[in-house]
Amino acid sequence: MNVLYTAEALATGEGRNGRARTSDGTLDLGLAIPTEMGGTGEGTNPEQLFAAGYAACFHSALQLVARQDKADVADSAVGARVGIGRTDGGGFGLKVTLEVSLPHVPRAQALELTEKAHQVCPYSNATRGNIEVDLEVTED
């Protein structure tokens, strides 16, 4: 693979109860375990960061494939829900739901574009076979 960009981040403190910052300083934030997992919830958490990154990346892939098909991507959006829980093997795993909105595209075409984007998106390619990813196309 020809690497075009490399992001660098450092986590310090107590892991999920610590700090994370990027090497260029554009991201610098406190981390906290969510209340649902017994923490204070007084900071962001890795699942929120993953959800934001996946949503943004998938939206870019969606816009790329939509433009190639000359589809109207005005007002498009992608939401991501990232769940964490125990696996049958005793460890922890993630589950992702991507919610796609292409309000100016017929539903059948929106479904096709969403599947195409899932083949193009780097996050989808990285998680394929490792994380359950559900794709949903919404009407709004």
PDB file of N, CA and C in Angstrom, residues 36-88:
ATOM      1  N   GLU A  36     -22.584   3.987  31.428  1.00  0.00           N
ATOM      2  CA  GLU A  36     -23.150   2.653  31.201  1.00  0.00           C
ATOM      3  C   GLU A  36     -22.161   1.530  31.510  1.00  0.00           C
ATOM      4  N   MET A  37     -20.877   1.882  31.552  1.00  0.00           N
ATOM      5  CA  MET A  37     -19.842   0.899  31.853  1.00  0.00           C
ATOM      6  C   MET A  37     -19.228   1.135  33.231  1.00  0.00           C
ATOM      7  N   GLY A  38     -19.909   1.963  34.055  1.00  0.00           N
ATOM      8  CA  GLY A  38     -19.449   2.188  35.420  1.00  0.00           C
ATOM      9  C   GLY A  38     -18.546   3.387  35.610  1.00  0.00           C
ATOM     10  N   GLY A  39     -18.377   4.198  34.580  1.00  0.00           N
ATOM     11  CA  GLY A  39     -17.506   5.363  34.704  1.00  0.00           C
ATOM     12  C   GLY A  39     -18.278   6.632  34.961  1.00  0.00           C
ATOM     13  N   THR A  40     -17.553   7.746  34.942  1.00  0.00           N
ATOM     14  CA  THR A  40     -18.175   9.046  35.200  1.00  0.00           C
ATOM     15  C   THR A  40     -18.846   9.616  33.959  1.00  0.00           C
ATOM     16  N   GLY A  41     -18.374   9.238  32.785  1.00  0.00           N
ATOM     17  CA  GLY A  41     -18.912   9.800  31.550  1.00  0.00           C
ATOM     18  C   GLY A  41     -18.508  11.240  31.326  1.00  0.00           C
ATOM     19  N   GLU A  42     -17.560  11.741  32.101  1.00  0.00           N
ATOM     20  CA  GLU A  42     -17.159  13.146  32.030  1.00  0.00           C
ATOM     21  C   GLU A  42     -16.002  13.359  31.066  1.00  0.00           C
ATOM     22  N   GLY A  43     -16.136  12.828  29.893  1.00  0.00           N
ATOM     23  CA  GLY A  43     -15.143  12.960  28.832  1.00  0.00           C
ATOM     24  C   GLY A  43     -15.594  12.087  27.679  1.00  0.00           C
ATOM     25  N   THR A  44     -14.899  12.187  26.592  1.00  0.00           N
ATOM     26  CA  THR A  44     -15.253  11.336  25.462  1.00  0.00           C
ATOM     27  C   THR A  44     -14.673   9.944  25.695  1.00  0.00           C
ATOM     28  N   ASN A  45     -14.989   9.021  24.817  1.00  0.00           N
ATOM     29  CA  ASN A  45     -14.456   7.665  24.951  1.00  0.00           C
ATOM     30  C   ASN A  45     -14.060   7.134  23.576  1.00  0.00           C
ATOM     31  N   PRO A  46     -13.287   6.065  23.524  1.00  0.00           N
ATOM     32  CA  PRO A  46     -12.812   5.550  22.245  1.00  0.00           C
ATOM     33  C   PRO A  46     -13.931   5.190  21.259  1.00  0.00           C
ATOM     34  N   GLU A  47     -15.070   4.734  21.771  1.00  0.00           N
ATOM     35  CA  GLU A  47     -16.166   4.369  20.873  1.00  0.00           C
ATOM     36  C   GLU A  47     -16.743   5.604  20.179  1.00  0.00           C
ATOM     37  N   GLN A  48     -16.836   6.718  20.904  1.00  0.00           N
ATOM     38  CA  GLN A  48     -17.305   7.960  20.287  1.00  0.00           C
ATOM     39  C   GLN A  48     -16.335   8.432  19.215  1.00  0.00           C
ATOM     40  N   LEU A  49     -15.050   8.337  19.509  1.00  0.00           N
ATOM     41  CA  LEU A  49     -14.044   8.758  18.534  1.00  0.00           C
ATOM     42  C   LEU A  49     -14.086   7.864  17.296  1.00  0.00           C
ATOM     43  N   PHE A  50     -14.253   6.572  17.506  1.00  0.00           N
ATOM     44  CA  PHE A  50     -14.350   5.628  16.391  1.00  0.00           C
ATOM     45  C   PHE A  50     -15.607   5.914  15.565  1.00  0.00           C
ATOM     46  N   ALA A  51     -16.727   6.188  16.244  1.00  0.00           N
ATOM     47  CA  ALA A  51     -17.974   6.493  15.547  1.00  0.00           C
ATOM     48  C   ALA A  51     -17.818   7.742  14.680  1.00  0.00           C
ATOM     49  N   ALA A  52     -17.206   8.785  15.223  1.00  0.00           N
ATOM     50  CA  ALA A  52     -17.013  10.020  14.465  1.00  0.00           C
ATOM     51  C   ALA A  52     -16.104   9.785  13.255  1.00  0.00           C
ATOM     52  N   GLY A  53     -15.016   9.056  13.468  1.00  0.00           N
ATOM     53  CA  GLY A  53     -14.093   8.778  12.365  1.00  0.00           C
ATOM     54  C   GLY A  53     -14.724   7.929  11.284  1.00  0.00           C
ATOM     55  N   TYR A  54     -15.438   6.878  11.690  1.00  0.00           N
ATOM     56  CA  TYR A  54     -16.068   5.980  10.720  1.00  0.00           C
ATOM     57  C   TYR A  54     -17.145   6.728   9.941  1.00  0.00           C
ATOM     58  N   ALA A  55     -17.970   7.524  10.623  1.00  0.00           N
ATOM     59  CA  ALA A  55     -19.029   8.275   9.943  1.00  0.00           C
ATOM     60  C   ALA A  55     -18.440   9.222   8.902  1.00  0.00           C
ATOM     61  N   ALA A  56     -17.394   9.955   9.269  1.00  0.00           N
ATOM     62  CA  ALA A  56     -16.777  10.905   8.347  1.00  0.00           C
ATOM     63  C   ALA A  56     -16.137  10.193   7.157  1.00  0.00           C
ATOM     64  N   CYS A  57     -15.422   9.115   7.434  1.00  0.00           N
ATOM     65  CA  CYS A  57     -14.755   8.367   6.373  1.00  0.00           C
ATOM     66  C   CYS A  57     -15.773   7.745   5.417  1.00  0.00           C
ATOM     67  N   PHE A  58     -16.825   7.136   5.978  1.00  0.00           N
ATOM     68  CA  PHE A  58     -17.848   6.505   5.144  1.00  0.00           C
ATOM     69  C   PHE A  58     -18.581   7.554   4.314  1.00  0.00           C
ATOM     70  N   HIS A  59     -18.821   8.724   4.894  1.00  0.00           N
ATOM     71  CA  HIS A  59     -19.498   9.789   4.154  1.00  0.00           C
ATOM     72  C   HIS A  59     -18.661  10.224   2.956  1.00  0.00           C
ATOM     73  N   SER A  60     -17.350  10.318   3.139  1.00  0.00           N
ATOM     74  CA  SER A  60     -16.469  10.654   2.011  1.00  0.00           C
ATOM     75  C   SER A  60     -16.528   9.580   0.927  1.00  0.00           C
ATOM     76  N   ALA A  61     -16.502   8.318   1.333  1.00  0.00           N
ATOM     77  CA  ALA A  61     -16.588   7.220   0.358  1.00  0.00           C
ATOM     78  C   ALA A  61     -17.932   7.251  -0.360  1.00  0.00           C
ATOM     79  N   LEU A  62     -18.993   7.533   0.378  1.00  0.00           N
ATOM     80  CA  LEU A  62     -20.328   7.613  -0.200  1.00  0.00           C
ATOM     81  C   LEU A  62     -20.398   8.740  -1.233  1.00  0.00           C
ATOM     82  N   GLN A  63     -19.855   9.891  -0.887  1.00  0.00           N
ATOM     83  CA  GLN A  63     -19.861  11.007  -1.828  1.00  0.00           C
ATOM     84  C   GLN A  63     -19.046  10.690  -3.077  1.00  0.00           C
ATOM     85  N   LEU A  64     -17.941   9.988  -2.918  1.00  0.00           N
ATOM     86  CA  LEU A  64     -17.121   9.592  -4.062  1.00  0.00           C
ATOM     87  C   LEU A  64     -17.907   8.704  -5.024  1.00  0.00           C
ATOM     88  N   VAL A  65     -18.495   7.642  -4.512  1.00  0.00           N
ATOM     89  CA  VAL A  65     -19.207   6.717  -5.397  1.00  0.00           C
ATOM     90  C   VAL A  65     -20.475   7.363  -5.957  1.00  0.00           C
ATOM     91  N   ALA A  66     -21.099   8.246  -5.197  1.00  0.00           N
ATOM     92  CA  ALA A  66     -22.295   8.936  -5.681  1.00  0.00           C
ATOM     93  C   ALA A  66     -21.948   9.884  -6.823  1.00  0.00           C
ATOM     94  N   ARG A  67     -20.845  10.606  -6.682  1.00  0.00           N
ATOM     95  CA  ARG A  67     -20.410  11.499  -7.772  1.00  0.00           C
ATOM     96  C   ARG A  67     -20.085  10.701  -9.028  1.00  0.00           C
ATOM     97  N   GLN A  68     -19.448   9.549  -8.852  1.00  0.00           N
ATOM     98  CA  GLN A  68     -19.127   8.707 -10.002  1.00  0.00           C
ATOM     99  C   GLN A  68     -20.392   8.265 -10.734  1.00  0.00           C
ATOM    100  N   ASP A  69     -21.473   8.062  -9.978  1.00  0.00           N
ATOM    101  CA  ASP A  69     -22.765   7.674 -10.564  1.00  0.00           C
ATOM    102  C   ASP A  69     -23.629   8.894 -10.897  1.00  0.00           C
ATOM    103  N   LYS A  70     -23.047  10.090 -10.720  1.00  0.00           N
ATOM    104  CA  LYS A  70     -23.758  11.343 -10.987  1.00  0.00           C
ATOM    105  C   LYS A  70     -25.042  11.477 -10.162  1.00  0.00           C
ATOM    106  N   ALA A  71     -24.994  10.999  -8.945  1.00  0.00           N
ATOM    107  CA  ALA A  71     -26.127  11.096  -8.024  1.00  0.00           C
ATOM    108  C   ALA A  71     -26.014  12.396  -7.224  1.00  0.00           C
ATOM    109  N   ASP A  72     -27.136  12.930  -6.823  1.00  0.00           N
ATOM    110  CA  ASP A  72     -27.205  14.171  -6.063  1.00  0.00           C
ATOM    111  C   ASP A  72     -26.916  13.887  -4.584  1.00  0.00           C
ATOM    112  N   VAL A  73     -25.757  14.341  -4.101  1.00  0.00           N
ATOM    113  CA  VAL A  73     -25.369  14.096  -2.703  1.00  0.00           C
ATOM    114  C   VAL A  73     -25.669  15.283  -1.791  1.00  0.00           C
ATOM    115  N   ALA A  74     -26.391  16.272  -2.314  1.00  0.00           N
ATOM    116  CA  ALA A  74     -26.749  17.429  -1.477  1.00  0.00           C
ATOM    117  C   ALA A  74     -27.510  16.941  -0.244  1.00  0.00           C
ATOM    118  N   ASP A  75     -27.181  17.504   0.889  1.00  0.00           N
ATOM    119  CA  ASP A  75     -27.843  17.199   2.158  1.00  0.00           C
ATOM    120  C   ASP A  75     -27.626  15.762   2.629  1.00  0.00           C
ATOM    121  N   SER A  76     -26.671  15.056   2.067  1.00  0.00           N
ATOM    122  CA  SER A  76     -26.393  13.683   2.511  1.00  0.00           C
ATOM    123  C   SER A  76     -25.743  13.705   3.888  1.00  0.00           C
ATOM    124  N   ALA A  77     -25.870  12.601   4.595  1.00  0.00           N
ATOM    125  CA  ALA A  77     -25.284  12.486   5.929  1.00  0.00           C
ATOM    126  C   ALA A  77     -25.076  11.015   6.259  1.00  0.00           C
ATOM    127  N   VAL A  78     -24.119  10.767   7.133  1.00  0.00           N
ATOM    128  CA  VAL A  78     -23.878   9.412   7.642  1.00  0.00           C
ATOM    129  C   VAL A  78     -23.730   9.502   9.149  1.00  0.00           C
ATOM    130  N   GLY A  79     -24.505   8.697   9.845  1.00  0.00           N
ATOM    131  CA  GLY A  79     -24.382   8.582  11.291  1.00  0.00           C
ATOM    132  C   GLY A  79     -23.810   7.213  11.629  1.00  0.00           C
ATOM    133  N   ALA A  80     -23.038   7.138  12.687  1.00  0.00           N
ATOM    134  CA  ALA A  80     -22.466   5.859  13.117  1.00  0.00           C
ATOM    135  C   ALA A  80     -22.787   5.624  14.585  1.00  0.00           C
ATOM    136  N   ARG A  81     -23.212   4.405  14.880  1.00  0.00           N
ATOM    137  CA  ARG A  81     -23.404   3.968  16.261  1.00  0.00           C
ATOM    138  C   ARG A  81     -22.411   2.837  16.497  1.00  0.00           C
ATOM    139  N   VAL A  82     -21.595   2.982  17.519  1.00  0.00           N
ATOM    140  CA  VAL A  82     -20.598   1.971  17.856  1.00  0.00           C
ATOM    141  C   VAL A  82     -20.931   1.432  19.238  1.00  0.00           C
ATOM    142  N   GLY A  83     -21.232   0.149  19.291  1.00  0.00           N
ATOM    143  CA  GLY A  83     -21.514  -0.512  20.555  1.00  0.00           C
ATOM    144  C   GLY A  83     -20.331  -1.340  21.001  1.00  0.00           C
ATOM    145  N   ILE A  84     -20.150  -1.448  22.291  1.00  0.00           N
ATOM    146  CA  ILE A  84     -19.092  -2.288  22.859  1.00  0.00           C
ATOM    147  C   ILE A  84     -19.735  -3.242  23.856  1.00  0.00           C
ATOM    148  N   GLY A  85     -19.247  -4.451  23.877  1.00  0.00           N
ATOM    149  CA  GLY A  85     -19.774  -5.436  24.815  1.00  0.00           C
ATOM    150  C   GLY A  85     -18.883  -6.657  24.886  1.00  0.00           C
ATOM    151  N   ARG A  86     -19.216  -7.518  25.801  1.00  0.00           N
ATOM    152  CA  ARG A  86     -18.456  -8.764  25.975  1.00  0.00           C
ATOM    153  C   ARG A  86     -18.761  -9.737  24.848  1.00  0.00           C
ATOM    154  N   THR A  87     -17.727 -10.431  24.414  1.00  0.00           N
ATOM    155  CA  THR A  87     -17.889 -11.472  23.401  1.00  0.00           C
ATOM    156  C   THR A  87     -18.068 -12.815  24.103  1.00  0.00           C
ATOM    157  N   ASP A  88     -18.474 -13.802  23.343  1.00  0.00           N
ATOM    158  CA  ASP A  88     -18.629 -15.150  23.900  1.00  0.00           C
ATOM    159  C   ASP A  88     -17.310 -15.702  24.430  1.00  0.00           C
TER     160      ASP A  88
END
